[in-house]
Backbone as numpy.savetxt, mean C-alpha at the origin, in Angstrom:
# Nx Ny Nz CAx CAy CAz Cx Cy Cz
13.31 -21.65 -12.32 12.99 -20.67 -13.36 13.52 -21.18 -14.70
12.69 -21.12 -15.75 13.10 -21.58 -17.06 12.62 -20.63 -18.15
13.03 -20.90 -19.38 12.68 -20.04 -20.50 11.18 -20.01 -20.75
10.51 -21.13 -20.54 9.07 -21.18 -20.73 8.35 -20.21 -19.79
8.79 -20.15 -18.55 8.19 -19.22 -17.59 8.44 -17.78 -18.00
9.63 -17.48 -18.49 9.93 -16.12 -18.94 9.04 -15.72 -20.12
8.84 -16.65 -21.03 7.98 -16.37 -22.19 6.54 -16.16 -21.74
6.10 -16.97 -20.78 4.76 -16.81 -20.23 4.60 -15.46 -19.54
5.66 -15.02 -18.82 5.62 -13.72 -18.15 5.52 -12.59 -19.16
6.30 -12.67 -20.23 6.25 -11.65 -21.28 4.86 -11.56 -21.89
4.25 -12.72 -22.15 2.91 -12.75 -22.73 1.88 -12.17 -21.76
2.00 -12.52 -20.48 1.08 -12.01 -19.47 1.16 -10.49 -19.36
2.37 -9.97 -19.30 2.53 -8.53 -19.14 2.04 -7.77 -20.38
2.16 -8.38 -21.54 1.62 -7.77 -22.75 0.10 -7.68 -22.65
-0.53 -8.74 -22.17 -1.99 -8.73 -21.99 -2.40 -7.67 -20.97
-1.64 -7.56 -19.88 -1.96 -6.58 -18.83 -1.91 -5.17 -19.40
-0.89 -4.87 -20.18 -0.76 -3.54 -20.80 -1.94 -3.25 -21.73
-2.35 -4.27 -22.48 -3.46 -4.08 -23.42 -4.77 -3.84 -22.68
-5.04 -4.65 -21.67 -6.28 -4.50 -20.90 -6.30 -3.16 -20.16
-5.14 -2.76 -19.60 -5.06 -1.49 -18.88 -5.08 -0.29 -19.81
-4.86 -0.54 -21.11 -4.85 0.52 -22.11 -3.77 1.56 -21.83
-2.58 1.08 -21.50 -1.45 1.96 -21.28 -0.79 2.28 -22.61
-0.30 3.48 -22.72 0.42 3.86 -23.93 1.63 4.70 -23.56
2.59 4.74 -24.49 3.82 5.51 -24.27 3.62 6.92 -24.80
4.04 7.91 -24.02 3.89 9.31 -24.41 4.73 9.69 -25.62
4.55 10.90 -26.08 5.22 11.37 -27.29 6.73 11.31 -27.23
7.30 11.46 -26.05 8.75 11.44 -25.92 9.31 10.04 -25.78
8.46 9.01 -25.93 8.92 7.64 -25.79 8.63 7.07 -24.41
8.40 7.92 -23.45 8.07 7.52 -22.09 7.59 8.75 -21.36
6.97 8.70 -20.23 6.64 7.48 -19.48 5.32 6.90 -19.94
4.94 5.78 -19.36 3.63 5.22 -19.62 2.58 6.11 -18.96
1.46 6.27 -19.64 0.42 7.17 -19.14 -0.79 6.37 -18.66
-1.22 6.64 -17.48 -2.32 5.90 -16.88 -3.64 6.21 -17.56
-4.42 5.15 -17.78 -5.78 5.28 -18.29 -6.78 4.73 -17.27
-6.35 4.68 -16.01 -7.16 4.02 -14.98 -8.52 4.69 -14.78
-8.61 5.98 -15.11 -9.90 6.67 -14.94 -10.94 6.14 -15.93
-10.50 5.38 -16.93 -11.42 4.83 -17.93 -11.78 3.36 -17.64
-11.17 2.78 -16.60 -11.41 1.35 -16.33 -12.82 1.14 -15.78
-13.59 0.28 -16.44 -14.91 -0.09 -15.90 -14.76 -1.33 -15.02
-15.86 -1.79 -14.46 -15.83 -2.93 -13.54 -15.27 -4.17 -14.21
-15.68 -4.42 -15.44 -15.20 -5.60 -16.16 -13.69 -5.54 -16.38
-13.19 -4.35 -16.72 -11.75 -4.17 -16.94 -10.98 -4.41 -15.65
-11.49 -3.89 -14.55 -10.82 -4.08 -13.26 -10.79 -5.56 -12.86
-11.87 -6.27 -13.10 -11.91 -7.69 -12.76 -10.93 -8.49 -13.61
-10.84 -8.15 -14.90 -9.89 -8.84 -15.78 -8.46 -8.52 -15.39
-8.22 -7.26 -15.04 -6.88 -6.87 -14.60 -6.48 -7.63 -13.34
-7.40 -7.76 -12.40 -7.08 -8.49 -11.16 -6.68 -9.93 -11.46
-7.40 -10.58 -12.37 -7.08 -11.95 -12.75 -5.67 -12.04 -13.33
-5.35 -11.13 -14.25 -4.04 -11.16 -14.91 -2.92 -10.78 -13.95
-3.16 -9.79 -13.10 -2.14 -9.37 -12.14 -1.87 -10.47 -11.12
-2.91 -11.18 -10.71 -2.71 -12.29 -9.78 -1.94 -13.43 -10.43
-2.26 -13.70 -11.70 -1.55 -14.75 -12.43 -0.07 -14.38 -12.58
0.19 -13.10 -12.87 1.59 -12.64 -12.98 2.30 -12.78 -11.65
1.65 -12.39 -10.56 2.26 -12.49 -9.23 2.59 -13.94 -8.89
1.66 -14.85 -9.16 1.90 -16.26 -8.88 3.08 -16.80 -9.68
3.16 -16.39 -10.93 4.24 -16.85 -11.80 5.59 -16.33 -11.31
5.66 -15.04 -11.01 6.92 -14.47 -10.53 7.34 -15.07 -9.19
6.38 -15.35 -8.34 6.72 -15.99 -7.05 7.26 -17.40 -7.26
6.73 -18.10 -8.27 7.26 -19.42 -8.60 8.67 -19.32 -9.17
8.95 -18.24 -9.89 10.26 -18.04 -10.51 11.29 -17.51 -9.51
10.83 -16.95 -8.42 11.70 -16.25 -7.47 12.80 -17.17 -6.95
14.04 -16.74 -7.10 15.20 -17.56 -6.72 15.52 -17.50 -5.24
15.14 -16.42 -4.61 15.36 -16.24 -3.16 16.86 -16.36 -2.82
17.68 -15.64 -3.56 19.12 -15.62 -3.30 19.41 -14.88 -2.00
20.61 -15.04 -1.44 20.96 -14.30 -0.22 20.79 -12.79 -0.40
21.11 -12.29 -1.58 20.94 -10.86 -1.84 19.47 -10.47 -1.80
18.62 -11.32 -2.36 17.18 -11.05 -2.37 16.59 -11.17 -0.98
17.06 -12.12 -0.20 16.59 -12.25 1.19 16.95 -11.00 1.99
18.18 -10.49 1.78 18.59 -9.26 2.47 17.71 -8.08 2.03
17.37 -8.03 0.74 16.50 -6.97 0.25 15.11 -7.08 0.82
14.60 -8.30 0.92 13.29 -8.54 1.52 13.26 -8.07 2.97
14.30 -8.42 3.71 14.37 -8.03 5.12 14.42 -6.52 5.27
15.10 -5.86 4.35 15.20 -4.39 4.39 13.83 -3.74 4.20
13.08 -4.21 3.21 11.74 -3.66 2.96 10.82 -3.97 4.14
10.90 -5.18 4.66 10.07 -5.58 5.79 10.35 -4.71 7.01
11.63 -4.43 7.27 12.00 -3.58 8.40 11.45 -2.17 8.22
11.54 -1.65 6.99 11.03 -0.29 6.73 9.53 -0.22 6.93
8.78 -1.18 6.42 7.33 -1.15 6.55 6.89 -1.40 7.98
7.64 -2.22 8.70 7.35 -2.43 10.13 7.49 -1.11 10.89
8.55 -0.38 10.60 8.80 0.89 11.29 7.79 1.95 10.89
7.45 2.02 9.60 6.46 3.01 9.16 5.09 2.74 9.79
4.74 1.48 9.92 3.47 1.13 10.58 3.49 1.55 12.04
4.61 1.29 12.71 4.75 1.70 14.12 4.62 3.21 14.24
5.29 3.96 13.36 5.22 5.42 13.40 3.81 5.92 13.12
3.10 5.27 12.21 1.72 5.67 11.90 0.84 5.59 13.14
0.89 4.46 13.83 0.08 4.28 15.04 0.50 5.26 16.14
1.81 5.44 16.28 2.31 6.33 17.33 1.89 7.77 17.07
2.03 8.23 15.84 1.65 9.61 15.49 0.15 9.81 15.67
-0.64 8.84 15.21 -2.09 8.96 15.31 -2.54 9.03 16.78
-1.97 8.18 17.63 -2.37 8.18 19.04 -1.91 9.45 19.75
-0.72 9.95 19.41 -0.24 11.19 20.02 -1.11 12.38 19.62
-1.49 12.43 18.35 -2.36 13.52 17.89 -3.73 13.44 18.55
-4.24 12.23 18.70 -5.55 12.08 19.32 -5.52 12.49 20.78
-4.46 12.13 21.48 -4.35 12.53 22.88 -4.26 14.06 23.00
-3.58 14.69 22.04 -3.48 16.16 22.06 -4.86 16.79 21.87
-5.68 16.19 21.00 -7.04 16.69 20.80 -7.88 16.49 22.07
-7.74 15.33 22.69 -8.48 15.07 23.93 -8.08 16.04 25.03
-6.80 16.38 25.11 -6.32 17.35 26.10 -6.86 18.74 25.83
-6.96 19.10 24.56 -7.39 20.46 24.19 -8.89 20.62 24.11
-9.60 19.50 23.95 -11.05 19.58 23.79 -11.43 19.93 22.37
-12.70 19.89 22.08 -13.16 20.18 20.71 -13.87 21.53 20.66
-13.98 22.07 19.46 -14.59 23.38 19.23 -16.09 23.19 18.97
-16.91 23.51 19.97 -18.35 23.31 19.84 -18.96 24.19 18.75
-18.30 25.31 18.43 -18.81 26.20 17.39 -18.65 25.60 16.00
-17.73 24.61 15.87 -17.46 24.07 14.53 -17.61 22.56 14.46
-17.06 21.85 15.42 -16.90 20.40 15.29 -18.18 19.61 15.53
-18.61 18.89 14.50 -19.65 17.88 14.65 -19.04 16.48 14.61
-17.83 16.41 14.11 -17.09 15.15 14.10 -15.61 15.46 13.95
-14.77 14.70 14.63 -13.33 14.78 14.44 -12.83 13.35 14.23
-12.07 13.15 13.18 -11.51 11.82 12.94 -10.01 11.92 12.71
-9.29 10.89 13.12 -7.86 10.77 12.90 -7.65 9.51 12.08
-6.95 9.64 10.97 -6.77 8.50 10.06 -5.31 8.41 9.63
-4.75 7.20 9.72 -3.37 6.98 9.30 -3.29 5.93 8.23
-2.37 6.11 7.27 -2.17 5.13 6.21 -0.68 4.98 5.92
-0.31 3.78 5.49 1.02 3.49 4.96 0.80 2.79 3.63
1.55 3.18 2.62 1.39 2.52 1.34 2.54 2.79 0.39
2.62 1.97 -0.64 3.58 2.19 -1.73 2.96 3.15 -2.72
3.77 4.09 -3.22 3.30 5.07 -4.19 4.22 5.06 -5.40
3.64 4.94 -6.58 4.43 5.05 -7.81 4.31 6.48 -8.31
5.42 7.22 -8.27 5.42 8.60 -8.74 6.22 8.73 -10.04
7.47 8.28 -10.00 8.36 8.33 -11.16 9.13 7.02 -11.22
9.39 6.54 -12.43 10.05 5.24 -12.56 11.45 5.26 -11.97
12.13 6.42 -12.00 13.51 6.46 -11.50 13.57 6.75 -10.00
12.45 7.10 -9.38 12.43 7.32 -7.92 11.71 6.20 -7.18
10.75 5.58 -7.85 9.85 4.65 -7.17 10.29 3.20 -7.28
11.36 2.93 -8.02 11.83 1.56 -8.23 13.32 1.47 -7.97
13.74 0.39 -7.30 15.16 0.10 -7.08 15.71 -0.64 -8.30
16.83 -0.16 -8.82 17.50 -0.85 -9.93 18.93 -1.17 -9.56
19.41 -2.29 -10.05 20.81 -2.64 -9.88 21.64 -1.91 -10.94
22.90 -1.74 -10.63 23.79 -1.00 -11.52 23.84 -1.60 -12.92
23.95 -2.92 -13.01 24.06 -3.56 -14.32 22.78 -3.48 -15.13
21.65 -3.27 -14.44 20.37 -3.18 -15.14 20.16 -1.81 -15.76
20.97 -0.84 -15.38 20.81 0.52 -15.88 21.74 0.81 -17.06
22.53 -0.17 -17.47 23.51 0.06 -18.53 22.85 0.39 -19.86
21.67 -0.19 -20.10 21.00 0.02 -21.38 19.94 1.11 -21.31
20.05 1.98 -20.33 19.12 3.10 -20.22 17.71 2.64 -19.94
16.75 3.08 -20.77 15.34 2.78 -20.51 15.00 1.32 -20.80
15.78 0.64 -21.64 15.53 -0.75 -21.95 16.07 -1.64 -20.83
15.34 -1.68 -19.73 15.79 -2.38 -18.54 15.11 -3.74 -18.42
15.88 -4.76 -18.13 15.33 -6.09 -17.92 16.20 -6.81 -16.90
15.57 -7.41 -15.90 16.36 -8.12 -14.89 16.34 -9.60 -15.20
16.82 -10.41 -14.28 16.94 -11.84 -14.51 15.58 -12.50 -14.76
14.51 -11.92 -14.21 13.18 -12.51 -14.38 12.51 -12.05 -15.67
12.96 -10.91 -16.21 12.44 -10.43 -17.47 11.17 -9.60 -17.37
10.88 -9.07 -16.19 9.65 -8.28 -16.02 9.87 -6.82 -16.39
8.82 -6.20 -16.90 8.81 -4.75 -17.15 8.26 -4.09 -15.88
9.13 -3.93 -14.89 8.68 -3.43 -13.59 8.12 -2.01 -13.67
8.68 -1.19 -14.54 8.22 0.19 -14.65 6.72 0.24 -14.88
6.28 -0.47 -15.92 4.86 -0.44 -16.25 4.03 -1.24 -15.26
4.52 -2.40 -14.86 3.73 -3.26 -13.99 3.48 -2.63 -12.62
4.50 -2.00 -12.02 4.30 -1.38 -10.72 3.39 -0.16 -10.83
3.47 0.54 -11.96 2.56 1.67 -12.14 1.12 1.19 -12.30
0.91 0.13 -13.07 -0.44 -0.41 -13.26 -0.96 -0.97 -11.93
-0.13 -1.69 -11.20 -0.54 -2.22 -9.90 -0.95 -1.09 -8.95
-0.14 -0.04 -8.89 -0.46 1.09 -8.03 -1.78 1.74 -8.45
-1.94 1.98 -9.74 -3.17 2.61 -10.24 -4.38 1.72 -10.01
-4.19 0.41 -10.12 -5.31 -0.51 -9.90 -5.83 -0.38 -8.47
-4.92 -0.38 -7.49 -5.37 -0.33 -6.10 -5.90 1.05 -5.72
-5.43 2.09 -6.39 -6.04 3.41 -6.20 -7.45 3.40 -6.78
-7.61 2.76 -7.94 -8.91 2.73 -8.62 -9.96 1.96 -7.83
-9.54 0.96 -7.06 -10.51 0.20 -6.25 -10.50 0.65 -4.78
-9.85 1.80 -4.54 -9.83 2.44 -3.22 -9.15 1.58 -2.14
-8.09 0.87 -2.53 -7.33 0.07 -1.56 -5.82 0.29 -1.74
-5.35 1.54 -1.76 -3.91 1.75 -2.01 -3.02 1.46 -0.82
-3.57 1.49 0.40 -2.74 1.37 1.60 -2.46 -0.09 1.94
-1.34 -0.31 2.64 -1.02 -1.65 3.15 -1.09 -1.68 4.68
-1.27 -0.52 5.31 -1.53 -0.42 6.75 -2.45 0.77 6.97
-3.34 0.65 7.96 -4.39 1.66 8.13 -4.83 1.71 9.59
-5.13 2.90 10.08 -5.74 3.03 11.41 -6.68 4.23 11.40
-7.68 4.20 12.29 -8.65 5.30 12.32 -9.38 5.31 13.65
-9.69 6.49 14.13 -10.56 6.64 15.28 -11.32 7.95 15.15
-12.43 8.07 15.90 -13.19 9.32 15.91 -13.32 9.82 17.35
-13.42 11.12 17.48 -13.49 11.77 18.79 -14.70 11.26 19.56
-14.45 10.89 20.81 -15.50 10.34 21.68 -15.38 11.01 23.05
-16.51 11.52 23.55 -16.51 12.21 24.85 -16.14 11.27 26.00
-16.25 9.97 25.78 -15.91 9.00 26.82 -14.40 8.76 26.92
-13.67 9.18 25.90 -12.22 8.95 25.89 -11.48 9.96 26.76
-10.44 9.50 27.41 -9.57 10.35 28.22 -8.13 10.18 27.77
-7.32 11.24 27.84 -5.94 11.17 27.35 -5.11 10.07 27.99
-5.40 9.75 29.25 -4.59 8.76 29.97 -4.97 7.32 29.64
-6.01 7.12 28.86 -6.42 5.76 28.50 -5.38 5.10 27.61
-5.29 3.76 27.64 -4.38 3.06 26.72 -4.88 3.18 25.29
-3.97 3.06 24.33 -4.33 3.24 22.92 -5.36 2.20 22.48
-5.40 1.05 23.14 -6.38 0.03 22.77 -7.81 0.52 22.95
-8.02 1.44 23.91 -9.35 2.01 24.13 -9.76 2.94 23.00
-8.78 3.48 22.29 -9.06 4.39 21.17 -9.20 3.65 19.85
-8.84 2.37 19.82 -8.79 1.64 18.56 -7.54 1.96 17.77
-6.48 2.42 18.46 -5.24 2.80 17.80 -4.07 1.94 18.27
-4.34 0.70 18.57 -3.30 -0.23 19.00 -2.81 -1.02 17.79
-1.50 -1.12 17.64 -0.92 -1.88 16.53 -0.96 -3.38 16.88
-2.14 -3.92 16.94 -2.32 -5.30 17.39 -1.93 -6.33 16.34
-1.87 -5.92 15.07 -1.52 -6.88 14.02 -0.04 -7.27 14.06
0.82 -6.30 14.37 2.25 -6.59 14.49 2.58 -6.82 15.96
2.28 -8.03 16.41 2.42 -8.38 17.83 3.64 -9.25 18.11
4.55 -9.32 17.14 5.74 -10.16 17.33 5.65 -11.50 16.66
4.49 -11.84 16.13 4.32 -13.08 15.38 4.39 -12.79 13.88
5.08 -13.64 13.16 5.27 -13.43 11.73 3.98 -13.68 10.95
3.77 -12.85 9.91 2.62 -12.99 9.04 2.98 -13.78 7.78
3.85 -14.76 7.93 4.24 -15.60 6.80 3.05 -16.43 6.34
2.72 -16.31 5.05 1.63 -17.08 4.46 1.85 -17.06 2.95
1.28 -18.04 2.27 1.40 -18.07 0.82 2.85 -18.06 0.36
3.18 -17.11 -0.53 4.54 -17.01 -1.08 5.57 -16.60 -0.04
5.11 -16.15 1.13 6.03 -15.70 2.18 6.52 -16.85 3.06
5.96 -18.04 2.87 6.37 -19.18 3.69 7.55 -19.90 3.04
8.70 -19.28 3.13 9.93 -19.84 2.57 10.94 -20.09 3.67
11.71 -21.12 3.50 12.71 -21.47 4.49 13.67 -20.32 4.74
14.00 -19.58 3.65 14.96 -18.47 3.77 14.40 -17.30 4.58
13.07 -17.25 4.78 12.44 -16.16 5.54 12.12 -16.56 6.98
12.50 -17.75 7.40 12.05 -18.27 8.69 12.51 -17.45 9.88
13.64 -16.75 9.73 14.15 -15.94 10.84 13.69 -14.48 10.76
12.82 -14.17 9.80 12.31 -12.80 9.63 10.87 -12.74 10.14
10.61 -11.81 11.04 9.24 -11.59 11.52 8.53 -10.71 10.50
7.80 -11.34 9.62 7.16 -10.62 8.51 5.99 -9.78 9.04
6.01 -8.50 8.72 4.97 -7.59 9.22 3.69 -7.72 8.40
2.60 -7.21 8.96 1.31 -7.32 8.28 1.27 -6.50 6.99
2.01 -5.40 6.92 2.01 -4.59 5.69 2.58 -5.38 4.52
3.67 -6.11 4.74 4.24 -6.97 3.69 3.26 -8.08 3.34
2.64 -8.66 4.35 1.61 -9.69 4.14 0.48 -9.15 3.26
0.05 -7.94 3.53 -1.03 -7.33 2.76 -0.63 -7.17 1.30
0.58 -6.67 1.06 1.04 -6.44 -0.31 1.21 -7.73 -1.11
1.77 -8.76 -0.46 2.15 -9.98 -1.18 1.16 -11.13 -1.06
0.19 -11.03 -0.16 -0.81 -12.08 0.00 -2.20 -11.57 -0.38
-2.59 -10.44 0.19 -3.93 -9.89 -0.11 -3.95 -9.09 -1.41
-2.81 -8.57 -1.80 -2.70 -7.83 -3.05 -1.86 -8.62 -4.05
-1.71 -8.11 -5.24 -1.08 -8.85 -6.34 0.37 -8.45 -6.59
1.04 -7.89 -5.59 2.45 -7.59 -5.73 3.26 -8.87 -5.49
4.15 -9.20 -6.42 5.00 -10.38 -6.27 6.21 -10.04 -5.40
6.95 -11.06 -5.01 8.17 -10.84 -4.23 9.19 -10.01 -5.00
9.44 -10.27 -6.29 10.34 -9.39 -7.03 9.84 -7.95 -7.08
8.52 -7.75 -7.14 7.97 -6.38 -7.10 8.31 -5.71 -5.78
8.10 -6.43 -4.67 8.34 -5.89 -3.34 9.77 -5.39 -3.20
10.73 -6.16 -3.74 12.14 -5.79 -3.62 12.47 -4.55 -4.44
11.60 -4.21 -5.41 11.83 -3.05 -6.28 11.22 -1.77 -5.73
10.32 -1.89 -4.77 9.60 -0.71 -4.26 10.55 0.23 -3.55
10.42 1.53 -3.87 11.35 2.50 -3.28 10.68 3.81 -2.93
9.36 3.82 -2.78 8.66 5.07 -2.43 7.47 4.73 -1.55
7.69 4.75 -0.25 6.62 4.44 0.72 6.17 5.72 1.41
4.88 5.90 1.50 4.33 7.09 2.15 3.61 6.69 3.43
3.89 7.44 4.48 3.18 7.29 5.75 2.49 8.61 6.02
1.19 8.56 6.21 0.41 9.79 6.35 -0.59 9.67 7.49
-0.67 10.70 8.31 -1.68 10.77 9.37 -2.39 12.10 9.23
-3.71 12.07 9.16 -4.46 13.32 8.98 -5.60 13.41 9.98
-5.94 14.66 10.30 -7.07 14.95 11.19 -8.13 15.68 10.37
-9.37 15.24 10.51 -10.48 15.89 9.81 -11.45 16.45 10.84
-11.70 17.76 10.76 -12.74 18.41 11.56 -13.91 18.69 10.63
-15.10 18.19 10.98 -16.22 18.29 10.06 -17.43 18.90 10.76
-18.12 19.79 10.04 -19.39 20.33 10.51 -20.46 19.96 9.49
-21.63 19.57 9.98 -22.75 19.21 9.11 -23.99 19.97 9.55
-24.64 20.65 8.59 -25.83 21.43 8.93 -26.75 21.52 7.72
-28.00 21.88 7.98 -28.93 22.10 6.88 -29.03 23.59 6.58
-29.94 24.00 5.70 -30.05 25.41 5.29 -30.40 26.32 6.45
-31.14 25.76 7.41 -31.56 26.57 8.56 -30.48 26.64 9.63
-29.39 25.93 9.43 -28.30 25.96 10.41 -28.41 24.90 11.48
-29.37 23.99 11.33 -29.49 22.90 12.29 -28.31 21.95 12.12
-27.67 21.61 13.22 -26.45 20.80 13.20 -26.76 19.32 13.45
-25.87 18.47 12.93 -26.00 17.03 13.12 -24.69 16.52 13.71
-24.61 16.56 15.03 -23.35 16.24 15.71 -23.20 14.75 15.98
-22.00 14.26 15.74 -21.65 12.89 16.10 -20.85 12.87 17.39
-20.68 14.05 18.00 -19.94 14.17 19.25 -20.90 14.33 20.42
-21.78 15.33 20.35 -22.75 15.56 21.41 -23.87 14.52 21.34
-24.33 14.02 22.49 -25.43 13.06 22.49 -26.70 13.70 21.92
-27.53 12.88 21.27 -28.77 13.38 20.67 -29.70 13.90 21.75
-30.41 15.01 21.43 -31.35 15.62 22.37 -32.75 15.08 22.22
-32.94 14.17 21.23 -34.26 13.60 21.01 -34.65 12.64 22.13
């Protein structure tokens, strides 16, 4: 890491803020999202700049023992949240299979689980070191990134392109399914985290060789534009499992069931 890289990072983040059209509110903060105004061209330009920033920060990353410990902590949390997502989804689905469906209402039942990072507030959603908080809102770490704005823009970008999650599972009610079946028959098996590390790209570091990197971390740092320093700052992960019961009919009350076989 050198001064030239820091200057390049500052310039990149300035461009990202300009393209994203972020502005500071009347009280001096927080930054206000303008993502609802982003067109396709803006999103494509943002992706280019965010990827360039991620590559630069990964090149600058020192990978100190403290940072390795922080990486392992986040990896462990996301591994566990992914496990809980699959477990909760499969348990709920088995409960539905045991109880049966409501023929008077249900034309489709789906179970969907997601795990993802959420930016809500800068003081809740980001980890800061004690020495970095001495100057109040003017926070800068050794790399010189404005994490507050960058993590908010990154989060808003992936919401805007409908890819906010880093782990996902889904199944729909099927009359062929039985509660005693293995989760693999339901499509709710956590097959991605099978004990093999998902080290790739910036994750292939000697210091990480003893860490079994989960697919959620791989998704954030390889498929998405979150850098390793970003990952260590994340402090608000949401795990959600939801059930949707849906009925579809026309004006005459004719139903379109995805559960009952067609009578045609």
